[in-house]
């Protein structure tokens, strides 16, 4: 504990920008269904999508000191990702720190703990995904780490990884996989657009995907309902 | 496992229509406080009330194959009710399936698991009540059942039962009890309207319901507070 | 069980009014980070802040009888605070009781259990903070207590204490500490206003609060990141 | 509410006796992986296996009155299965009721709530599977139902169904499926005995079940680890 | 924060000794079903009953410093009761502190958080009731309070109160109510002994407690089961 | 998905053997309080301590196919560590697989999900740490991964890492840190032995660790209790 890694390698900013146009669900699918943070991570206000590069912060329970340390390590376009070393619901972050984040070009906060001042955060338009909302404050007494690999909401996040968040949750894309994932995501979007039209016309997934033979092979039986009345 | 019951008997569509004008809380009370799904079932977006007839789907954890099978079994006015065989938070349903549901006249989804594409679902106006929101996708490998009795969010749901859902949650009315429940619900609404006026005038429930004698009989004591300062 | 304390001593109404202009997070900090209800207590609708004096109610699981008893004990400006004697998610309160509360000048409900009729409560503008939303009704069979000290959402609430609630949660201020807390809250607000400006200008908390020497003393090490690619 | 169904039809006692020699895991598998109560249901003391016929009890939260009513409906060999109408952790049952159960030949209690006097229950050797242990008592004020279908720990239990419980949990076998399930369970036990020997000899499931071709077909790739040091 | 109250008034040691012969469930009933800690509080090892006088400790999340401070405030026969200011699962206590507790005549630990070294604690025979078991250590950086009223596992505990714990959980008896509660507990035990005999003889609670008339008055209906097969 | 990494590099077997003589709490402390799995991971039976090298398995919810694949990748002394890609309580493992594990010299199973046949596992003496116990079976339909980094119970586990488990939980030591951690653990044990003696003699942690000056500096105040009676 007590380590700050400086000068991390970040994902390609072009890839980040391109991924920001895609949804979390699409990207998560496109990269093989990995990297999705636990579904208890919810946005403080809805309707926003952000993408950025992760600056990771490991914090003790009830202690937000290292978030202050992390700000200095950020570049324009970063997203700070915070995880406590044991589960904690305290409010590590409020409108003051949000002002500091915004002044440094930090695009969002992802925190596996609580935040507060949610009315102010909403008014400021600073996007946060958190485990809960709590006014319970934190202390500044114990060191943690900045820019080490962390587990946030059940997923590994490495410094420099791509973070994509929207109303469906938060997904992590490995630093060097942005281009590949973007490509697969676009292909997926195209396929989905076609399927959407066919579904809208009333075609069944059973037919579009030719599921009937395999269902039969697995033994699916169609039985008549009891005739009643 | 692996059974689809076809041609189920559905509740009377007139009863369903009439129940759709009543709230979940009212109907739940009127039918003797039974059939309410667990309160963790929440709407993806608020402000909607829907009623329909249940097509039930039992699914394995992390596998949404049977939802595709179920669509074909639906009629205009049905509501698909999905329960996994063991607890699961995965996102079984998104905007593509919603397009398919809408094309087939399915009025809502009730699912004791997760859904995704919630911004799109909200924009489409397709109502969903779910346990959580998660972008985590599912596979199509293992059979389940369609139109067998299931336990969804701690309640029994039979195919053809009436499903009523609004911002207070989801309640199930047995297929053949719609008329009776509608009648009792209306009576309840009338009584409540009268009580609402009296409450608004400042009358106490203690007096309206003549509670004081029974409270005294049970031994309620009124004691003076300590005189301080 | 079965006791109603009448004629409780309430906090100074001027202090209550002044605290209502301050946020829950600020007041919680100003009084030394105590008295915050557990973060699972959430508003039924957002955007409201209320302050009032507590009338406390201890209720059995699934029984709301004592809420009726409590209304009569209320004065204009009170907030009813309800806690069940064992955890319960039932809907103890709906639009009818809300009409009664409003007629008696009761400003809000804080309940460590469920409420229902949330669309109606929102339309009426009656503010409620609760553990959950549930249409499951309650009975009126067993006594509880009014105006005894209770534990609500992990905090002690005494009758006459000040209750302050907003989108960040609910905080309790002891009856005789309102003036002191208001003073400290205002001082805190001033300090925060200054810090907010400095943060907005890009100054770091590390510098504003002179954290660097203490971080060094604790052993914080800055290490270069691996040079990659 | 308020109904006691008398003279229920019970599963064949011979089938019950034969199932009592089989484990919960085996029976659950043999009947197609259905009917298993949620895993939070745990035995008060370990090392016991019981089978019996269900007498079902639906109770209000915090009210055990109907358990008294249910005892009279029991026959030698029954197991009482209790579920509250909303989640509750109260201690509905202790050593006194256990004495009454034992005097009436009731073989076990399955309860989706709490029990108490666990040291005494253990000393008496009366087996209980419950959601939790709690000394919190209950009242006797509100009716429930006896011998109606209930949902206990996420599963439907009908009166007269077979209940089998051991250290792995609790499984329900439908009243008329005992013979079929017993047969399939025995076949399963035989197959498992053979597999156990082969596993003990070091044979792999991959080979015994000829999994390799299907794994390859699904696309499983074997890659060399990074050569390090 | 940061207060140690010295020289607290303790409950009568004779009352404590007498209560130690009674069970938690009995005492909880006898004092009107109040004071029971939440059922998630479980003993590290079973089979022990202890009674003592509470020395209360309020601790920050992840910080056990104040437990060291509290030991010095203890007398022979005290029980230390610890609650964090926000929920925490860390292991605040292990075999070293247990050695210190035992040397000072402290009879048990009640902690609404985690403990570790459970094999050693069991071997030492030092009884602990805790929320969980966790090897995660704590720091010594932030002050808390000793001998102020706290909320532990949803109950108020005052310094000097009587703490009684066994396999059923933990109950708090107010400092000055020990004699009265002991008296009522003994009466209850006598009544229960009589009822136990009658239950053992097969008498029903329905008859012993003359429940039938009131059940009928509430509307309980006995219906015949469907005649099947 | 669908990758098996063969020929992983394992931690030094000598270091593993030496760590097996140390407790989880000690090792966790010695390595700077990192690597501890979440406290919900509990042993199926108590009293065992094991150390081994991790073979990691990422599995879909409700699908244990990859555990069969993983066995073939194991060497004598390995411990299989399993994590599902979304939370799941199903019973992935029972006595048959345990027989296979034992035949291949696998020393334990660590699984962030359920297991079954716990009476048999206990009789066989095969140690398992799991999230829960459940008889609910799994399928063999969908690929996962073997020997990729996984998140198990909130911690990163890499293939070849050291796994140490006892009654206090499970801790992961990085593959190349075994020697260093062993050294620090031994030093810690020595220090603790000395402190244990001093604690046993009644010395206070306040004095042994010279805490009083720092407590005073932080502002700790000792106040007299109210003189009562």
PDB file of C-alpha atoms in Angstrom, chain A:
ATOM      1  CA  UNK A   1       0.000   0.000   0.000  1.00  0.00           C
ATOM      2  CA  UNK A   2       0.940   3.579  -0.471  1.00  0.00           C
ATOM      3  CA  UNK A   3       2.011   3.527  -4.113  1.00  0.00           C
ATOM      4  CA  UNK A   4       1.233   5.976  -6.908  1.00  0.00           C
ATOM      5  CA  UNK A   5       2.187   4.844 -10.388  1.00  0.00           C
ATOM      6  CA  UNK A   6       2.888   7.862 -12.552  1.00  0.00           C
ATOM      7  CA  UNK A   7       2.951   8.171 -16.287  1.00  0.00           C
ATOM      8  CA  UNK A   8       0.693   5.256 -17.075  1.00  0.00           C
ATOM      9  CA  UNK A   9       0.102   4.176 -20.651  1.00  0.00           C
ATOM     10  CA  UNK A  10      -3.422   5.049 -21.749  1.00  0.00           C
ATOM     11  CA  UNK A  11      -5.642   3.539 -24.400  1.00  0.00           C
ATOM     12  CA  UNK A  12      -5.699   5.283 -27.765  1.00  0.00           C
ATOM     13  CA  UNK A  13      -7.844   8.415 -27.457  1.00  0.00           C
ATOM     14  CA  UNK A  14      -9.292   7.858 -30.914  1.00  0.00           C
ATOM     15  CA  UNK A  15     -10.570   4.465 -29.905  1.00  0.00           C
ATOM     16  CA  UNK A  16     -12.059   5.942 -26.764  1.00  0.00           C
ATOM     17  CA  UNK A  17     -13.869   8.598 -28.779  1.00  0.00           C
ATOM     18  CA  UNK A  18     -15.262   6.038 -31.176  1.00  0.00           C
ATOM     19  CA  UNK A  19     -16.413   3.734 -28.386  1.00  0.00           C
ATOM     20  CA  UNK A  20     -18.261   6.626 -26.774  1.00  0.00           C
ATOM     21  CA  UNK A  21     -20.744   6.455 -29.630  1.00  0.00           C
ATOM     22  CA  UNK A  22     -21.617   2.869 -28.807  1.00  0.00           C
ATOM     23  CA  UNK A  23     -23.715   1.507 -25.966  1.00  0.00           C
ATOM     24  CA  UNK A  24     -22.416  -0.480 -23.008  1.00  0.00           C
ATOM     25  CA  UNK A  25     -24.551  -3.486 -23.929  1.00  0.00           C
ATOM     26  CA  UNK A  26     -23.254  -3.504 -27.498  1.00  0.00           C
ATOM     27  CA  UNK A  27     -19.605  -3.158 -26.514  1.00  0.00           C
ATOM     28  CA  UNK A  28     -19.930  -5.772 -23.792  1.00  0.00           C
ATOM     29  CA  UNK A  29     -21.348  -8.231 -26.317  1.00  0.00           C
ATOM     30  CA  UNK A  30     -18.792  -7.332 -28.957  1.00  0.00           C
ATOM     31  CA  UNK A  31     -15.851  -8.047 -26.702  1.00  0.00           C
ATOM     32  CA  UNK A  32     -17.114 -11.498 -25.737  1.00  0.00           C
ATOM     33  CA  UNK A  33     -19.212 -10.586 -22.693  1.00  0.00           C
ATOM     34  CA  UNK A  34     -16.418  -9.661 -20.380  1.00  0.00           C
ATOM     35  CA  UNK A  35     -15.582  -6.613 -18.317  1.00  0.00           C
ATOM     36  CA  UNK A  36     -19.060  -5.611 -17.135  1.00  0.00           C
ATOM     37  CA  UNK A  37     -19.180  -4.153 -13.639  1.00  0.00           C
ATOM     38  CA  UNK A  38     -21.764  -5.624 -11.250  1.00  0.00           C
ATOM     39  CA  UNK A  39     -25.303  -4.365 -11.907  1.00  0.00           C
ATOM     40  CA  UNK A  40     -25.550  -2.646  -8.528  1.00  0.00           C
ATOM     41  CA  UNK A  41     -23.449   0.131 -10.114  1.00  0.00           C
ATOM     42  CA  UNK A  42     -26.051   2.715 -11.137  1.00  0.00           C
ATOM     43  CA  UNK A  43     -25.854   6.252 -12.503  1.00  0.00           C
ATOM     44  CA  UNK A  44     -26.666   9.107 -10.127  1.00  0.00           C
ATOM     45  CA  UNK A  45     -28.693  10.637 -12.961  1.00  0.00           C
ATOM     46  CA  UNK A  46     -29.799   8.907 -16.129  1.00  0.00           C
ATOM     47  CA  UNK A  47     -29.420   9.735 -19.800  1.00  0.00           C
ATOM     48  CA  UNK A  48     -25.657  10.123 -20.042  1.00  0.00           C
ATOM     49  CA  UNK A  49     -23.012   8.103 -21.825  1.00  0.00           C
ATOM     50  CA  UNK A  50     -19.293   8.668 -21.214  1.00  0.00           C
ATOM     51  CA  UNK A  51     -16.071   7.009 -22.294  1.00  0.00           C
ATOM     52  CA  UNK A  52     -12.603   7.666 -20.929  1.00  0.00           C
ATOM     53  CA  UNK A  53      -9.356   6.154 -19.728  1.00  0.00           C
ATOM     54  CA  UNK A  54      -9.126   4.701 -16.246  1.00  0.00           C
ATOM     55  CA  UNK A  55      -7.107   6.152 -13.428  1.00  0.00           C
ATOM     56  CA  UNK A  56      -7.591   3.551 -10.708  1.00  0.00           C
ATOM     57  CA  UNK A  57      -7.733   4.197  -6.979  1.00  0.00           C
ATOM     58  CA  UNK A  58      -7.669   1.637  -4.178  1.00  0.00           C
ATOM     59  CA  UNK A  59      -8.994   3.178  -0.953  1.00  0.00           C
ATOM     60  CA  UNK A  60      -9.453   1.997   2.648  1.00  0.00           C
ATOM     61  CA  UNK A  61     -13.030   1.759   3.944  1.00  0.00           C
ATOM     62  CA  UNK A  62     -14.269   5.202   4.967  1.00  0.00           C
ATOM     63  CA  UNK A  63     -11.159   7.064   3.747  1.00  0.00           C
ATOM     64  CA  UNK A  64     -11.089   9.170   0.563  1.00  0.00           C
ATOM     65  CA  UNK A  65      -7.605  10.608   0.868  1.00  0.00           C
ATOM     66  CA  UNK A  66      -6.257   8.841  -2.200  1.00  0.00           C
ATOM     67  CA  UNK A  67      -8.902  10.399  -4.436  1.00  0.00           C
ATOM     68  CA  UNK A  68      -7.185  13.723  -3.823  1.00  0.00           C
ATOM     69  CA  UNK A  69      -3.878  12.117  -4.733  1.00  0.00           C
ATOM     70  CA  UNK A  70      -5.366  10.632  -7.897  1.00  0.00           C
ATOM     71  CA  UNK A  71      -6.625  13.904  -9.359  1.00  0.00           C
ATOM     72  CA  UNK A  72      -3.070  15.090  -9.877  1.00  0.00           C
ATOM     73  CA  UNK A  73      -2.362  11.941 -11.904  1.00  0.00           C
ATOM     74  CA  UNK A  74      -5.210  12.600 -14.326  1.00  0.00           C
ATOM     75  CA  UNK A  75      -5.221  13.948 -17.834  1.00  0.00           C
ATOM     76  CA  UNK A  76      -8.087  15.455 -19.770  1.00  0.00           C
ATOM     77  CA  UNK A  77     -10.343  12.575 -20.720  1.00  0.00           C
ATOM     78  CA  UNK A  78      -9.625  10.305 -17.785  1.00  0.00           C
ATOM     79  CA  UNK A  79     -12.260   8.614 -15.632  1.00  0.00           C
ATOM     80  CA  UNK A  80     -11.437   7.917 -12.009  1.00  0.00           C
ATOM     81  CA  UNK A  81     -12.364   4.409 -10.886  1.00  0.00           C
ATOM     82  CA  UNK A  82     -12.429   3.840  -7.129  1.00  0.00           C
ATOM     83  CA  UNK A  83     -12.727   0.615  -5.141  1.00  0.00           C
ATOM     84  CA  UNK A  84     -12.498   0.200  -1.352  1.00  0.00           C
ATOM     85  CA  UNK A  85     -10.415  -2.650   0.056  1.00  0.00           C
ATOM     86  CA  UNK A  86     -13.469  -3.929   1.913  1.00  0.00           C
ATOM     87  CA  UNK A  87     -17.127  -3.157   1.157  1.00  0.00           C
ATOM     88  CA  UNK A  88     -18.175   0.325   2.243  1.00  0.00           C
ATOM     89  CA  UNK A  89     -21.241   2.495   1.674  1.00  0.00           C
ATOM     90  CA  UNK A  90     -19.784   5.816   2.810  1.00  0.00           C
ATOM     91  CA  UNK A  91     -20.044   8.939   0.672  1.00  0.00           C
ATOM     92  CA  UNK A  92     -16.498   9.366  -0.650  1.00  0.00           C
ATOM     93  CA  UNK A  93     -17.337  12.099  -3.135  1.00  0.00           C
ATOM     94  CA  UNK A  94     -19.529  15.191  -3.361  1.00  0.00           C
ATOM     95  CA  UNK A  95     -19.934  18.463  -5.192  1.00  0.00           C
ATOM     96  CA  UNK A  96     -16.605  19.915  -4.051  1.00  0.00           C
ATOM     97  CA  UNK A  97     -14.554  17.082  -5.461  1.00  0.00           C
ATOM     98  CA  UNK A  98     -16.755  17.174  -8.560  1.00  0.00           C
ATOM     99  CA  UNK A  99     -15.716  20.789  -9.083  1.00  0.00           C
ATOM    100  CA  UNK A 100     -12.097  19.706  -8.832  1.00  0.00           C
ATOM    101  CA  UNK A 101     -12.622  16.791 -11.214  1.00  0.00           C
ATOM    102  CA  UNK A 102     -14.267  19.060 -13.783  1.00  0.00           C
ATOM    103  CA  UNK A 103     -11.508  21.629 -13.545  1.00  0.00           C
ATOM    104  CA  UNK A 104      -9.026  18.889 -14.428  1.00  0.00           C
ATOM    105  CA  UNK A 105     -10.997  17.508 -17.350  1.00  0.00           C
ATOM    106  CA  UNK A 106     -11.929  14.304 -15.593  1.00  0.00           C
ATOM    107  CA  UNK A 107     -15.014  12.991 -17.327  1.00  0.00           C
ATOM    108  CA  UNK A 108     -16.718  10.812 -14.728  1.00  0.00           C
ATOM    109  CA  UNK A 109     -16.391   8.916 -11.475  1.00  0.00           C
ATOM    110  CA  UNK A 110     -16.979   5.184 -11.124  1.00  0.00           C
ATOM    111  CA  UNK A 111     -17.016   4.184  -7.453  1.00  0.00           C
ATOM    112  CA  UNK A 112     -17.831   0.897  -5.740  1.00  0.00           C
ATOM    113  CA  UNK A 113     -19.073   2.789  -2.671  1.00  0.00           C
ATOM    114  CA  UNK A 114     -21.276   5.819  -1.935  1.00  0.00           C
ATOM    115  CA  UNK A 115     -21.434   9.442  -3.077  1.00  0.00           C
ATOM    116  CA  UNK A 116     -23.355  12.467  -1.786  1.00  0.00           C
ATOM    117  CA  UNK A 117     -24.584  15.905  -2.876  1.00  0.00           C
ATOM    118  CA  UNK A 118     -26.518  14.153  -5.605  1.00  0.00           C
ATOM    119  CA  UNK A 119     -28.804  17.098  -6.286  1.00  0.00           C
ATOM    120  CA  UNK A 120     -25.732  19.272  -6.839  1.00  0.00           C
ATOM    121  CA  UNK A 121     -23.974  16.641  -8.958  1.00  0.00           C
ATOM    122  CA  UNK A 122     -27.073  16.450 -11.129  1.00  0.00           C
ATOM    123  CA  UNK A 123     -27.275  20.219 -11.464  1.00  0.00           C
ATOM    124  CA  UNK A 124     -23.580  20.368 -12.374  1.00  0.00           C
ATOM    125  CA  UNK A 125     -24.055  17.571 -14.882  1.00  0.00           C
ATOM    126  CA  UNK A 126     -21.106  15.629 -13.557  1.00  0.00           C
ATOM    127  CA  UNK A 127     -21.750  11.941 -14.232  1.00  0.00           C
ATOM    128  CA  UNK A 128     -21.188   9.370 -11.495  1.00  0.00           C
ATOM    129  CA  UNK A 129     -21.869   5.648 -11.307  1.00  0.00           C
ATOM    130  CA  UNK A 130     -21.888   4.371  -7.731  1.00  0.00           C
ATOM    131  CA  UNK A 131     -23.014   1.533  -5.467  1.00  0.00           C
ATOM    132  CA  UNK A 132     -25.194   3.801  -3.365  1.00  0.00           C
ATOM    133  CA  UNK A 133     -25.940   7.325  -2.192  1.00  0.00           C
ATOM    134  CA  UNK A 134     -24.867   8.255   1.305  1.00  0.00           C
ATOM    135  CA  UNK A 135     -24.117  11.523   3.095  1.00  0.00           C
ATOM    136  CA  UNK A 136     -21.780   9.684   5.482  1.00  0.00           C
ATOM    137  CA  UNK A 137     -18.406  11.394   5.236  1.00  0.00           C
ATOM    138  CA  UNK A 138     -14.933   9.897   5.080  1.00  0.00           C
ATOM    139  CA  UNK A 139     -11.580  10.628   6.725  1.00  0.00           C
ATOM    140  CA  UNK A 140      -8.091  11.278   5.317  1.00  0.00           C
ATOM    141  CA  UNK A 141      -5.819   9.122   7.445  1.00  0.00           C
ATOM    142  CA  UNK A 142      -4.696   6.009   5.622  1.00  0.00           C
ATOM    143  CA  UNK A 143      -2.859   5.476   2.358  1.00  0.00           C
ATOM    144  CA  UNK A 144      -4.107   3.473  -0.565  1.00  0.00           C
ATOM    145  CA  UNK A 145      -2.830   3.119  -4.115  1.00  0.00           C
ATOM    146  CA  UNK A 146      -3.219   4.957  -7.398  1.00  0.00           C
ATOM    147  CA  UNK A 147      -2.882   3.287 -10.782  1.00  0.00           C
ATOM    148  CA  UNK A 148      -2.531  -0.292  -9.638  1.00  0.00           C
ATOM    149  CA  UNK A 149      -4.875  -2.981 -10.973  1.00  0.00           C
ATOM    150  CA  UNK A 150      -8.037  -3.023  -8.833  1.00  0.00           C
ATOM    151  CA  UNK A 151     -11.235  -5.042  -8.556  1.00  0.00           C
ATOM    152  CA  UNK A 152     -14.192  -2.672  -8.894  1.00  0.00           C
ATOM    153  CA  UNK A 153     -17.688  -4.149  -8.623  1.00  0.00           C
ATOM    154  CA  UNK A 154     -16.337  -7.661  -9.400  1.00  0.00           C
ATOM    155  CA  UNK A 155     -14.189  -6.727 -12.438  1.00  0.00           C
ATOM    156  CA  UNK A 156     -10.495  -6.134 -12.905  1.00  0.00           C
ATOM    157  CA  UNK A 157      -9.705  -2.559 -13.936  1.00  0.00           C
ATOM    158  CA  UNK A 158      -6.172  -1.694 -15.015  1.00  0.00           C
ATOM    159  CA  UNK A 159      -4.886   1.859 -15.235  1.00  0.00           C
ATOM    160  CA  UNK A 160      -5.239   3.107 -18.800  1.00  0.00           C
ATOM    161  CA  UNK A 161      -8.099   0.740 -19.627  1.00  0.00           C
ATOM    162  CA  UNK A 162     -11.122   2.145 -21.426  1.00  0.00           C
ATOM    163  CA  UNK A 163     -14.203   2.800 -19.283  1.00  0.00           C
ATOM    164  CA  UNK A 164     -17.587   3.083 -20.998  1.00  0.00           C
ATOM    165  CA  UNK A 165     -20.689   3.886 -18.954  1.00  0.00           C
ATOM    166  CA  UNK A 166     -24.334   4.580 -19.690  1.00  0.00           C
ATOM    167  CA  UNK A 167     -27.797   3.774 -18.300  1.00  0.00           C
ATOM    168  CA  UNK A 168     -27.110   0.038 -18.702  1.00  0.00           C
ATOM    169  CA  UNK A 169     -24.033   0.130 -16.455  1.00  0.00           C
ATOM    170  CA  UNK A 170     -20.258   0.246 -16.821  1.00  0.00           C
ATOM    171  CA  UNK A 171     -17.989  -1.862 -19.013  1.00  0.00           C
ATOM    172  CA  UNK A 172     -14.190  -2.039 -19.090  1.00  0.00           C
ATOM    173  CA  UNK A 173     -12.317  -2.542 -22.363  1.00  0.00           C
ATOM    174  CA  UNK A 174      -8.649  -3.519 -22.104  1.00  0.00           C
ATOM    175  CA  UNK A 175      -6.286  -0.727 -23.038  1.00  0.00           C
ATOM    176  CA  UNK A 176      -5.034  -2.379 -26.205  1.00  0.00           C
ATOM    177  CA  UNK A 177      -8.324  -3.866 -27.362  1.00  0.00           C
ATOM    178  CA  UNK A 178     -10.150  -0.622 -28.149  1.00  0.00           C
ATOM    179  CA  UNK A 179      -9.727  -0.813 -31.888  1.00  0.00           C
ATOM    180  CA  UNK A 180     -10.729  -4.419 -32.155  1.00  0.00           C
ATOM    181  CA  UNK A 181     -13.747  -3.959 -29.898  1.00  0.00           C
ATOM    182  CA  UNK A 182     -14.869  -0.876 -31.810  1.00  0.00           C
ATOM    183  CA  UNK A 183     -14.768  -2.855 -35.036  1.00  0.00           C
ATOM    184  CA  UNK A 184     -16.713  -5.774 -33.638  1.00  0.00           C
ATOM    185  CA  UNK A 185     -19.182  -3.402 -31.998  1.00  0.00           C
ATOM    186  CA  UNK A 186     -19.932  -1.705 -35.291  1.00  0.00           C
ATOM    187  CA  UNK A 187     -20.463  -5.014 -37.018  1.00  0.00           C
ATOM    188  CA  UNK A 188     -22.758  -6.026 -34.215  1.00  0.00           C
ATOM    189  CA  UNK A 189     -24.703  -2.789 -34.524  1.00  0.00           C
ATOM    190  CA  UNK A 190     -25.238  -3.394 -38.227  1.00  0.00           C
ATOM    191  CA  UNK A 191     -26.479  -6.914 -37.683  1.00  0.00           C
ATOM    192  CA  UNK A 192     -28.749  -5.715 -34.906  1.00  0.00           C
ATOM    193  CA  UNK A 193     -30.208  -2.996 -37.118  1.00  0.00           C
ATOM    194  CA  UNK A 194     -31.214  -5.613 -39.653  1.00  0.00           C
ATOM    195  CA  UNK A 195     -32.673  -7.916 -37.012  1.00  0.00           C
ATOM    196  CA  UNK A 196     -34.568  -5.005 -35.479  1.00  0.00           C
ATOM    197  CA  UNK A 197     -36.362  -4.376 -38.750  1.00  0.00           C
ATOM    198  CA  UNK A 198     -37.245  -8.040 -39.160  1.00  0.00           C
ATOM    199  CA  UNK A 199     -38.458  -8.281 -35.552  1.00  0.00           C
ATOM    200  CA  UNK A 200     -40.512  -5.129 -36.116  1.00  0.00           C
ATOM    201  CA  UNK A 201     -42.131  -6.881 -39.075  1.00  0.00           C
ATOM    202  CA  UNK A 202     -43.179  -9.720 -36.828  1.00  0.00           C
ATOM    203  CA  UNK A 203     -40.583 -12.287 -37.876  1.00  0.00           C
ATOM    204  CA  UNK A 204     -39.641 -14.609 -35.036  1.00  0.00           C
ATOM    205  CA  UNK A 205     -36.168 -15.132 -33.629  1.00  0.00           C
ATOM    206  CA  UNK A 206     -36.985 -18.829 -33.947  1.00  0.00           C
ATOM    207  CA  UNK A 207     -36.996 -18.403 -37.732  1.00  0.00           C
ATOM    208  CA  UNK A 208     -34.435 -15.654 -38.240  1.00  0.00           C
ATOM    209  CA  UNK A 209     -31.889 -17.688 -36.288  1.00  0.00           C
ATOM    210  CA  UNK A 210     -33.113 -21.088 -37.481  1.00  0.00           C
ATOM    211  CA  UNK A 211     -33.552 -22.301 -33.913  1.00  0.00           C
ATOM    212  CA  UNK A 212     -36.269 -24.878 -34.512  1.00  0.00           C
ATOM    213  CA  UNK A 213     -34.068 -27.830 -35.511  1.00  0.00           C
ATOM    214  CA  UNK A 214     -31.770 -27.413 -32.554  1.00  0.00           C
ATOM    215  CA  UNK A 215     -34.701 -27.008 -30.140  1.00  0.00           C
ATOM    216  CA  UNK A 216     -36.149 -30.248 -31.481  1.00  0.00           C
ATOM    217  CA  UNK A 217     -32.814 -31.975 -31.174  1.00  0.00           C
ATOM    218  CA  UNK A 218     -32.595 -30.919 -27.511  1.00  0.00           C
ATOM    219  CA  UNK A 219     -35.984 -32.511 -26.997  1.00  0.00           C
ATOM    220  CA  UNK A 220     -38.400 -29.586 -26.810  1.00  0.00           C
ATOM    221  CA  UNK A 221     -41.958 -30.900 -26.745  1.00  0.00           C
ATOM    222  CA  UNK A 222     -45.068 -28.967 -27.655  1.00  0.00           C
ATOM    223  CA  UNK A 223     -48.095 -30.197 -25.685  1.00  0.00           C
ATOM    224  CA  UNK A 224     -51.702 -29.090 -25.914  1.00  0.00           C
ATOM    225  CA  UNK A 225     -53.108 -27.175 -22.946  1.00  0.00           C
ATOM    226  CA  UNK A 226     -55.918 -28.719 -20.949  1.00  0.00           C
ATOM    227  CA  UNK A 227     -59.217 -27.904 -22.579  1.00  0.00           C
ATOM    228  CA  UNK A 228     -61.156 -26.046 -19.973  1.00  0.00           C
ATOM    229  CA  UNK A 229     -64.649 -24.595 -19.858  1.00  0.00           C
TER     230      UNK A 229
END
